[in-house]
Structure formats: C-alpha cells, structure tokens
CSV table of C-alpha atoms in Angstrom, one decimal:
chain,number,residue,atom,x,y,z
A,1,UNK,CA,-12.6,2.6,-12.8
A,2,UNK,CA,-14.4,5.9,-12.1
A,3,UNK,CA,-14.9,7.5,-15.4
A,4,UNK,CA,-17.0,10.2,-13.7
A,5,UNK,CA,-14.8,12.4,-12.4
A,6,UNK,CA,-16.5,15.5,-14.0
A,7,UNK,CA,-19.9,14.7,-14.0
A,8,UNK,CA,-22.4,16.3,-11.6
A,9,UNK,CA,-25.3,15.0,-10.1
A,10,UNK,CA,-28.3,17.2,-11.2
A,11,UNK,CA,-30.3,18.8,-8.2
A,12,UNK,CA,-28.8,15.8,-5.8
A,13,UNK,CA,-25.5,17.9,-6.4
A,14,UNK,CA,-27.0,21.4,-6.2
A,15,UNK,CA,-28.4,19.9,-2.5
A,16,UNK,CA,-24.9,19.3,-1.8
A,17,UNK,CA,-23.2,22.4,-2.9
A,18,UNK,CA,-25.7,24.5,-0.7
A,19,UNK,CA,-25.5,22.2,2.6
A,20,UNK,CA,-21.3,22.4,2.1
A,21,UNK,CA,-21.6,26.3,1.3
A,22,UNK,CA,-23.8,27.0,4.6
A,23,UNK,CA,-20.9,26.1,7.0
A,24,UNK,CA,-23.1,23.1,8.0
A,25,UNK,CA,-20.0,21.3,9.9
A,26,UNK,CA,-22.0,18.4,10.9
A,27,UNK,CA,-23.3,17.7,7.1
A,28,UNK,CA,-20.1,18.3,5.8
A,29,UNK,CA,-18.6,15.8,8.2
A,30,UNK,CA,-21.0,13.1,6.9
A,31,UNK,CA,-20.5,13.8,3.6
A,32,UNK,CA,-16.9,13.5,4.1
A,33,UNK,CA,-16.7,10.6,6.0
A,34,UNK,CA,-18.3,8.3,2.7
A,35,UNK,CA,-14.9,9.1,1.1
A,36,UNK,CA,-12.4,9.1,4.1
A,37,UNK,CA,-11.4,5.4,3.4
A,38,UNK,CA,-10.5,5.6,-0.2
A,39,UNK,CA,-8.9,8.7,0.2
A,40,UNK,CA,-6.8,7.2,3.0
A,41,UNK,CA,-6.0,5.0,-0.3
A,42,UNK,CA,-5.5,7.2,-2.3
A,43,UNK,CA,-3.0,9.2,-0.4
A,44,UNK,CA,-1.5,5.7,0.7
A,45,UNK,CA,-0.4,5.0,-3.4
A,46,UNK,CA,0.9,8.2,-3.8
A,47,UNK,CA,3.3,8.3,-0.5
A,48,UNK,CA,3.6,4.5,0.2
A,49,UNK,CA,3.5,4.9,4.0
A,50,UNK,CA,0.5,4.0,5.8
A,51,UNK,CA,1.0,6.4,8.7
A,52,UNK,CA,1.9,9.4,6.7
A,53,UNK,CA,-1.6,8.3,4.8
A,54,UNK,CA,-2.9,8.8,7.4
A,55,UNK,CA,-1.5,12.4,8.5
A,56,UNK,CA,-2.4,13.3,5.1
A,57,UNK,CA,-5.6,12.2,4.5
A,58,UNK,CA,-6.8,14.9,8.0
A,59,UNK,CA,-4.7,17.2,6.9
A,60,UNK,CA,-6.8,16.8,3.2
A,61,UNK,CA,-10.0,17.1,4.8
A,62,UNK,CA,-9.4,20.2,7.0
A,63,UNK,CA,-7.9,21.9,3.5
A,64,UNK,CA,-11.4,20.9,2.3
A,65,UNK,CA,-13.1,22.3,5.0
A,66,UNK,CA,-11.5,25.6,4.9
A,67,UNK,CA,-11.9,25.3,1.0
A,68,UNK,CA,-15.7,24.4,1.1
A,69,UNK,CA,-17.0,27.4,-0.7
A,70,UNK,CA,-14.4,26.3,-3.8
A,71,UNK,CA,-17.1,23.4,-4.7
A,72,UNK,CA,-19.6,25.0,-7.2
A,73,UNK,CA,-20.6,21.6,-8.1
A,74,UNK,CA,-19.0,21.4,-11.5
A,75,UNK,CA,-17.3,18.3,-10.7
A,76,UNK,CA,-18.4,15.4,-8.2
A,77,UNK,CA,-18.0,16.1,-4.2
A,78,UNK,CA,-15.8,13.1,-4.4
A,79,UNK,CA,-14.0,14.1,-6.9
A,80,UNK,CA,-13.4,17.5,-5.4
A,81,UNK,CA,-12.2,16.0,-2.5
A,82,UNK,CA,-9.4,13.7,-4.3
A,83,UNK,CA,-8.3,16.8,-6.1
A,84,UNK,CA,-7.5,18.3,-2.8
A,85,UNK,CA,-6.2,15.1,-1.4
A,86,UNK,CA,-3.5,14.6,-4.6
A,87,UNK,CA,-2.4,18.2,-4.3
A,88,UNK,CA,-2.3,17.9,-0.3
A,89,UNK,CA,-0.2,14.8,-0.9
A,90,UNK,CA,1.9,17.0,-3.7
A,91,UNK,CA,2.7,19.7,-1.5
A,92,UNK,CA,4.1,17.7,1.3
A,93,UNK,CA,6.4,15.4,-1.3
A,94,UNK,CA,7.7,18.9,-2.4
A,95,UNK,CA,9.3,19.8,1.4
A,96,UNK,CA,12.3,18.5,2.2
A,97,UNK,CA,11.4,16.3,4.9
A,98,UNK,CA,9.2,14.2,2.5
A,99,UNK,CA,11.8,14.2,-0.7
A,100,UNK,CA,10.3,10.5,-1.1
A,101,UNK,CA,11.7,9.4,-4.8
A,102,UNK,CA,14.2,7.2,-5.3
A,103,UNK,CA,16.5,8.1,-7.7
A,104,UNK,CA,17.5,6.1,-10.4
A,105,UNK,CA,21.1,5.1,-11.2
A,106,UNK,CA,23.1,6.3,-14.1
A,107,UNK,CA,24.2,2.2,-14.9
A,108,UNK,CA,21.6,0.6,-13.1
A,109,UNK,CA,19.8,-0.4,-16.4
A,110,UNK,CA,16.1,0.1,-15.0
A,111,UNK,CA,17.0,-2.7,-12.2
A,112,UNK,CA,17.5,-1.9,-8.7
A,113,UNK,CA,16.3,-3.5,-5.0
A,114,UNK,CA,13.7,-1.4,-5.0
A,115,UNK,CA,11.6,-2.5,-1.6
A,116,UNK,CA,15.6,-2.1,0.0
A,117,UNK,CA,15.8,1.5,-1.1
A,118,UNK,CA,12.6,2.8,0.6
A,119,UNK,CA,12.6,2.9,3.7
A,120,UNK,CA,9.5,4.7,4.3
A,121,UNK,CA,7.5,1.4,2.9
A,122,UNK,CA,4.5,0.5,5.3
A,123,UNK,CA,2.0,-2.3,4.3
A,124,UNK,CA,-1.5,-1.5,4.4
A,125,UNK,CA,-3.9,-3.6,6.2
A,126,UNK,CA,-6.7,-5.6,4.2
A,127,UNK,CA,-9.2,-4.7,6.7
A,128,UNK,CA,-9.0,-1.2,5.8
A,129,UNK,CA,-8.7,-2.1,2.1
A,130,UNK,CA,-12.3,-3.4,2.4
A,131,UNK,CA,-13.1,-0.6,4.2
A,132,UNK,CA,-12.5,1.5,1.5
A,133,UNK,CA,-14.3,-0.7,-1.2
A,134,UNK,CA,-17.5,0.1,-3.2
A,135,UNK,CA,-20.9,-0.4,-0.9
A,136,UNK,CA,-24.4,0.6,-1.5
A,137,UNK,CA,-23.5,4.4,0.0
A,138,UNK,CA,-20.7,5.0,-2.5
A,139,UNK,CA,-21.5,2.7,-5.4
A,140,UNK,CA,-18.7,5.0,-7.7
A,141,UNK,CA,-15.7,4.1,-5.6
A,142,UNK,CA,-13.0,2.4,-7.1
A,143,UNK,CA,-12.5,-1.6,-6.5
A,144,UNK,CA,-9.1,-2.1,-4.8
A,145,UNK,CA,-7.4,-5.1,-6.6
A,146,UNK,CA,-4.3,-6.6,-5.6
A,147,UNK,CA,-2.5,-5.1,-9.2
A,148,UNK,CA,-2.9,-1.2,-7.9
A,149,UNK,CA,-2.0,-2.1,-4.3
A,150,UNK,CA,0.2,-4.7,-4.1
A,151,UNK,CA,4.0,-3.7,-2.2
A,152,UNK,CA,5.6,-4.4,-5.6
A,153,UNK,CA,3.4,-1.9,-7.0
A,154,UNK,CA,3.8,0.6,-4.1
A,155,UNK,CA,7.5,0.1,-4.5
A,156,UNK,CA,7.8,1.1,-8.5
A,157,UNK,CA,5.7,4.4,-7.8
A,158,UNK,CA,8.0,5.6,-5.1
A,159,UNK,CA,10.7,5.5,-8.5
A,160,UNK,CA,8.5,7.8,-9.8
A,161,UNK,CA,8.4,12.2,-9.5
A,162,UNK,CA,5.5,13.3,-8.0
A,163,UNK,CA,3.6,14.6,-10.0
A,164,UNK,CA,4.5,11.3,-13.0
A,165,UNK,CA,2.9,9.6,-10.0
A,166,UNK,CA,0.1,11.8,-9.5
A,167,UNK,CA,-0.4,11.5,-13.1
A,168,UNK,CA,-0.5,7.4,-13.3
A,169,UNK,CA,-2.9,7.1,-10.2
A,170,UNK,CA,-5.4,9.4,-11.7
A,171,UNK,CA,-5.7,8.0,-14.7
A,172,UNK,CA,-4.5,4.5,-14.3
A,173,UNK,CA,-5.8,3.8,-11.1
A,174,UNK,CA,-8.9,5.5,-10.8
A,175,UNK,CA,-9.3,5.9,-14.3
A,176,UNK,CA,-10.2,9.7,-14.6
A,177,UNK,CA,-10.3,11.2,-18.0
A,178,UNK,CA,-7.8,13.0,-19.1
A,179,UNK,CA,-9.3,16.1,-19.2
A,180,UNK,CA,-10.6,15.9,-15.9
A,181,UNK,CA,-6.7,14.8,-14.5
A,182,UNK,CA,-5.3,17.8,-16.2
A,183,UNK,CA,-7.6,20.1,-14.7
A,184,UNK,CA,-6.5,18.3,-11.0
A,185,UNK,CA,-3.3,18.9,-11.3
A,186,UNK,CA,-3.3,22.5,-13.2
A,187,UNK,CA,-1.5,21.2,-16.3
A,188,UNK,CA,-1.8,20.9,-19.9
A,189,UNK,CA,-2.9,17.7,-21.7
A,190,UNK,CA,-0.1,17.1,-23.7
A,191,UNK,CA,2.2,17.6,-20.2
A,192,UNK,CA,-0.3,15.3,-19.0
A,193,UNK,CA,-0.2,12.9,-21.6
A,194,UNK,CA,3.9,12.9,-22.0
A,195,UNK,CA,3.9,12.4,-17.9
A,196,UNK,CA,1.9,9.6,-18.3
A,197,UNK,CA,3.9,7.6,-21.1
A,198,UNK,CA,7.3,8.3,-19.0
A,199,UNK,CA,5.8,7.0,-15.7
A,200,UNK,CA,4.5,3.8,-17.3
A,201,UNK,CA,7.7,3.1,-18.8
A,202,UNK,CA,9.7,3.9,-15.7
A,203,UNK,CA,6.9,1.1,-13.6
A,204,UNK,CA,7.3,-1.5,-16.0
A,205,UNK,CA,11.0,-1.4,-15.0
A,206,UNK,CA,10.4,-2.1,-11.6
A,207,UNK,CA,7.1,-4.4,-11.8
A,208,UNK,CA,7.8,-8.1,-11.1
A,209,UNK,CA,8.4,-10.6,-14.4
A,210,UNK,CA,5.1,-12.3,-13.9
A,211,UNK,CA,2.8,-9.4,-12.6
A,212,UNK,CA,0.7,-9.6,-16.4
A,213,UNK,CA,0.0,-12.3,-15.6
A,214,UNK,CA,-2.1,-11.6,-12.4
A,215,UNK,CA,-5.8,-11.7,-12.7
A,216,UNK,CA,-7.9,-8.4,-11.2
A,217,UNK,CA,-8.1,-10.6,-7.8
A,218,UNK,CA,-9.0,-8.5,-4.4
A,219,UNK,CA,-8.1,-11.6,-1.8
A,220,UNK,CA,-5.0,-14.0,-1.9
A,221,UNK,CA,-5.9,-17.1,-3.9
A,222,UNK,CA,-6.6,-20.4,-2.3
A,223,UNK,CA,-3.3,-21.6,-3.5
A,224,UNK,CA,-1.5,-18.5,-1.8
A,225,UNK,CA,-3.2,-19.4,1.1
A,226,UNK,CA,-2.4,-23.1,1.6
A,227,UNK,CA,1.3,-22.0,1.1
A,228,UNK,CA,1.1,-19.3,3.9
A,229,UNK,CA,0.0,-22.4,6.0
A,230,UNK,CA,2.3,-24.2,5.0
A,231,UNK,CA,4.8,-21.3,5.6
A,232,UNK,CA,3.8,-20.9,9.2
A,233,UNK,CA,3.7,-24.8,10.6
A,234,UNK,CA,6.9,-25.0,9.1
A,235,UNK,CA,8.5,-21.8,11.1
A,236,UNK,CA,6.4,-22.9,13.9
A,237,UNK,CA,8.2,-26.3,13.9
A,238,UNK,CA,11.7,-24.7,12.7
A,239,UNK,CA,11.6,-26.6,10.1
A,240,UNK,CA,14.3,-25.5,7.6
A,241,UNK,CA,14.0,-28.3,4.9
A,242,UNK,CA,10.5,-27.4,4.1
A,243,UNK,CA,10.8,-23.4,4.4
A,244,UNK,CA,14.1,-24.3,1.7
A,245,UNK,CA,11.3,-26.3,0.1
A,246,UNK,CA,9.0,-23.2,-0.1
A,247,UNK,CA,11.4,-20.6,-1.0
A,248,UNK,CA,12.1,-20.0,-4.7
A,249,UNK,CA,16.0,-20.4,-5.5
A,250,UNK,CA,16.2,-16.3,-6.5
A,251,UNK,CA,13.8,-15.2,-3.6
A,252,UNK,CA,14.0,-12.0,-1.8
A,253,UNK,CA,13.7,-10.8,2.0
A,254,UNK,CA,13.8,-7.1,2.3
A,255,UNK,CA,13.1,-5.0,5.6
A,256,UNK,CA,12.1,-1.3,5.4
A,257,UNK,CA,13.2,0.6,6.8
A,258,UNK,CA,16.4,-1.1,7.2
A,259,UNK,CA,18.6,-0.9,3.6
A,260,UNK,CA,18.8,-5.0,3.9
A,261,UNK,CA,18.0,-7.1,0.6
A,262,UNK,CA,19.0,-10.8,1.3
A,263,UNK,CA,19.0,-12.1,-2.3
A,264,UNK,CA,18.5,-15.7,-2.9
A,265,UNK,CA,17.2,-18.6,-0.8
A,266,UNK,CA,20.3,-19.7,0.3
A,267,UNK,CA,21.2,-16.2,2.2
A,268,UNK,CA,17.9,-16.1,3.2
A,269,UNK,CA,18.3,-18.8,5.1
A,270,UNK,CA,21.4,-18.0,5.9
A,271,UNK,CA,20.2,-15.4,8.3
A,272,UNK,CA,17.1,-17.7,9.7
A,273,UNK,CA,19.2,-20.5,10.7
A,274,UNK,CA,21.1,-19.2,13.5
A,275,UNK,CA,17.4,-17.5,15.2
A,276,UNK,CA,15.9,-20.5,14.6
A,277,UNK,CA,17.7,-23.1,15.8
A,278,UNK,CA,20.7,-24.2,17.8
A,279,UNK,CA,22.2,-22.0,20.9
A,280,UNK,CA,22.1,-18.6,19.7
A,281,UNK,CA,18.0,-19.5,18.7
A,282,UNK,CA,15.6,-17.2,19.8
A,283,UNK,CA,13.0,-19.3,21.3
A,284,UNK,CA,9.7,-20.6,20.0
A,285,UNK,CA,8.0,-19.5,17.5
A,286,UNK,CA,3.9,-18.7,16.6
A,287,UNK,CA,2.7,-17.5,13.8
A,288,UNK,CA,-0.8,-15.6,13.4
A,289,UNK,CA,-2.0,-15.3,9.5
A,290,UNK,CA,-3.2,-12.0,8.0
A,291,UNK,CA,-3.0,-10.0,5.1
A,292,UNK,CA,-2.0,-7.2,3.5
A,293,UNK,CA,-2.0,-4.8,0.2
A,294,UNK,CA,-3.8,-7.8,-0.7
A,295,UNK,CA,-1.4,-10.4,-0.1
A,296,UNK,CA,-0.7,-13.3,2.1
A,297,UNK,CA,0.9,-12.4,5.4
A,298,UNK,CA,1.9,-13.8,8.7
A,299,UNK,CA,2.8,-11.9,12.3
A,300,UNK,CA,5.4,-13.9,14.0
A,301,UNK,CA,6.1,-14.0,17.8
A,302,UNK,CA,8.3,-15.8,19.8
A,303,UNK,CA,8.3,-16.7,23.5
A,304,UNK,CA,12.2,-16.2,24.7
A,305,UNK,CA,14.0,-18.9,26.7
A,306,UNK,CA,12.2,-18.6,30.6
A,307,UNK,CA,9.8,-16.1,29.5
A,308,UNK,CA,6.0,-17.2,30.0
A,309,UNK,CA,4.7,-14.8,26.6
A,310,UNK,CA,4.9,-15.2,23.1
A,311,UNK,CA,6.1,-11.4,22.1
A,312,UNK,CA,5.4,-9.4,18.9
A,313,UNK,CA,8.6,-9.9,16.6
A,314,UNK,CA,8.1,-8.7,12.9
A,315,UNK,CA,5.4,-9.1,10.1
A,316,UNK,CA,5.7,-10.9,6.7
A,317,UNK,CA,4.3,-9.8,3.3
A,318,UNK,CA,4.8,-12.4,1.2
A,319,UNK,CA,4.5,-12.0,-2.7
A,320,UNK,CA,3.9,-16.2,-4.1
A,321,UNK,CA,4.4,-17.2,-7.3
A,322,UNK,CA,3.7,-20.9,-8.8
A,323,UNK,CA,3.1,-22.3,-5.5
A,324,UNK,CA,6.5,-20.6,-3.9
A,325,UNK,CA,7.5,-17.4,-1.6
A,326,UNK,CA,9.0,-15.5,-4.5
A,327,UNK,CA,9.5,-12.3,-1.8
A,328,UNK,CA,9.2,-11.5,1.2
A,329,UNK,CA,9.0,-7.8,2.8
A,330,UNK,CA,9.5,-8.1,7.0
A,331,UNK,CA,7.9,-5.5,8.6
A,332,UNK,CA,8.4,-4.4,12.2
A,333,UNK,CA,6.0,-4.9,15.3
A,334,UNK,CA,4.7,-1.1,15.5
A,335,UNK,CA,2.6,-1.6,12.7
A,336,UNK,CA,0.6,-4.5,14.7
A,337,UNK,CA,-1.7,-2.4,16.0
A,338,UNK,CA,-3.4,-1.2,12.2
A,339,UNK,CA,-3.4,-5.3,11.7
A,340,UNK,CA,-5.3,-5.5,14.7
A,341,UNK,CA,-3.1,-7.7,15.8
A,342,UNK,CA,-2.0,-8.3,19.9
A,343,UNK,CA,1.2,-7.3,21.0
A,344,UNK,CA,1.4,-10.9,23.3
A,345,UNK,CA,0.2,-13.9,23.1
C-alpha cells in the first residue's frame, strides 16, 4: 500500500519541481518513464481493457506534459501523475463511446454472469505485471497481488460507476488516504467516504465464494500449476475423461467479447467435444503455458487436417480452486502478441 500519496520529498522534490517546470523534455521523459508501468496498471483496473490501458496511459502522460507547471511539489511526482492518470481514465468513461458499466438488474439479486456481460474484458500479461512491480528505482510502488488484479476482480469493478471505482482503487488498492483521494478526485470526504462503502458492497456481490480465502500471492501456486499441466497434456491428448476429471461440476467458460457463459461442466464440455474429437474435430492440438492477471493460463493452437502449422486459436485464463478449473475466461488470438507469444508453431 502507498500511504504517501501527499508527502513530499524535501529538496529531492524541490529538484524535481524545477527540472519539470524548465520544459526539460528529456528529464521529464525519464522521470516519467519510472511510473509508466504502474500507471499502465492503474488505468488497466479502472477500464478493464488492456489496449485501452494502454491508449490511456499516453494520452495521461501527454496531459502531464502539457500540465507540468501544475506540480508545485505539494504532493509526490508519482502521485501527481496518478491523479492525472484517474481523471484521464474518468473523462474517457464519461463519453459515450466508453459508457463501460454494467448495469445491474432490477431482480437480479446482486448475481449476474458478469465476465459474459463485458465484453471489453482483456487479460493483462504477467510479464508486464512484474514490470510494474516495486524495484530499487521506485521502492514506493504498489505490490501487484493476484486479489487486486485477478479477472474476477476486474470483472466486479466494471459493475461499478466511475467514479465508486475511482474511489475503491485509490484507496483500496493503492491505499491513499482519504484526504489525499478526495483531493484527486475534487470531492468531499464524506462523498468520498459514502462512495466508498457503496462500491465495496456492490464488489462483494460479484467476488467469487472463496476469494477471502486467497492469500496476498503475486504468482500461481505450485498446486495451480501442476493442474494447468495437467490441463494441457490432457487437451493435447483430447482427453475428455480427465479434462471432466479437472473441471469442477458448476464451472464456467466465458468468452469476451462474445455474450457466451457455458455454465456447468457438462455444457462445457458439451461445446469441446465435437472440436476435439470425431469428424467435425479440428485437428491437433498444442498448448503453450503462460500467465496472466496473476493466474494460470494456457495458449492453445491447433495444426488443421493437411496443414503443416500449428495456428494461434484462443487463450485460457483459468481461475482454480481446491485442485479444480473452477472458471475459465477464453480469450482470442490478437492478444498473443502482449503474451509474447508466436502466432505459429
């Protein structure tokens, strides 16, 4: 957590205010860049799409740029720079071509498929997750566990207003005071404070059963692991009796941004049957493991009937609980590239 958000740095910080104010574009650049990666984050939790992160997080900076002479130095640089970045990512949620909240149903009780009803959803590479993890250069960024970044998480903030959202990522995320939040997002503290009880209570309606039970773990667990292995011989081999075996009995496959939810494992599998085997089967299948919002994932290709390449079909995120694939969220093959992951094999 960054508890700092308001505290500035002595003459370090009067260094920095007059290098930013004398249009040095090369300093500024530098400075910048030491934040680029967790802002990317940052802007990544409050819109849930990795590519639009990343249209927002330049379009942040450049605000900052043309804003430099804003920074007296009452406040961090970095924080500075995520108060323009939430407000960027404000702005654009507020046009009509981002209207990204799903709205909640009069009779749904709190319970709806929510990974089904956003179909802007991306997953976010672990590489770039690390990427974007304290170092010696930034020792005040924020530690990105799996319970802040995790699709299930993503998903329940997208139920949430902007600026509830704004609110809970500020201080529940990077754990700014509330003072300091406030001040961000030009509003009172009792609005503040009201914003932030409604958007806990709406993301507890839409967090799995189990997730309090998750430890503050940035990696998959070995257990997670040796069941993603286990996930991929078996696809590899087609073998249906041991992905049943791995599937949990009320297990999920979504696919943003297609409205699909297969609920269950046996209309999961249902739909896997007929690609996987017998005359209408695609081919044959290999699997390549990865990661993901700090989850177990596998990219899956398939080499067609004649054809001498294995090609780039879909990615998995797969959400494990005891030992089984409690949900899975198939993503297509344009996001392969972020994954640094081939097109062919």
């Amino acid at each position: 957590m960054d508890g700092r958000a308001d505290e500035p740095g002595g003459a370090e910080q009067t260094a920095v205010v007059a290098a930013i104010h004398s249009g040095d574009e090369a300093t500024f650049a530098r400075l910048v860049e030491q934040h680029r990666h967790e802002l990317q984050v940052h802007c990544y939790r409050m819109l849930g799409s990795f590519a639009d992160s990343e249209d927002m997080v330049q379009e942040a900076l450049l605000r900052a740029w043309h804003k430099r002479e804003s920074f007296q130095g009452r406040s961090t640089f970095r924080a500075w720079l995520y108060r323009i970045a939430t407000n960027t990512c404000l702005d654009a949620l507020a046009g009509p071509s981002r209207a990204r909240e799903v709205p909640m149903a009069a009779d749904s009780g709190g319970t709806r498929s929510s990974m089904a009803e956003i179909p802007w959803l991306q997953p976010y590479p672990d590489h770039l997750l690390d990427a974007a993890a304290p170092s010696d250069g930034q020792p005040d960024a924020v530690a990105i566990a799996r319970e802040t970044i995790e699709l299930a998480y993503l998903a329940a903030v997208q139920y949430l207003p902007p600026k509830q959202r704004a609110v809970l990522i500020l201080r529940d995320v990077l754990g700014w005071p509330a003072p300091a939040a406030a001040e961000a997002l030009e509003i009172s503290l009792p609005s503040l404070k009201s914003a932030l009880q409604r958007a806990r209570a709406t993301l507890r309606t839409h967090l799995p059963e189990q997730r309090s039970e998750w430890g503050p773990s940035t990696h998959p667990s070995d257990e997670e692991r040796a069941v993603l292995r286990r996930f991929m011989e078996a696809t590899e081999r087609a073998d249906l009796k041991t992905l049943t075996a791995l599937l949990r009995e009320d297990a999920r496959q979504t696919m943003p941004p297609e409205p699909f939810c297969f609920e269950g494992r046996d209309a999961i599998l249902a739909m896997w049957t007929p690609v996987m085997i017998g005359p209408e089967a695609w081919g044959d299948w290999r699997t390549v493991a990865t990661a993901a919002n700090r989850q177990p994932a596998v990219a899956n290709y398939v080499r067609r009937h004649g054809e001498p390449h294995y090609e780039a079909v879909n990615l998995d995120v797969l959400r494990i609980e005891n030992g089984l694939v409690a949900e899975i969220t198939t993503f297509g093959p344009e996001l392969f590239p972020a994954f640094r992951l081939a097109a062919r094999l």
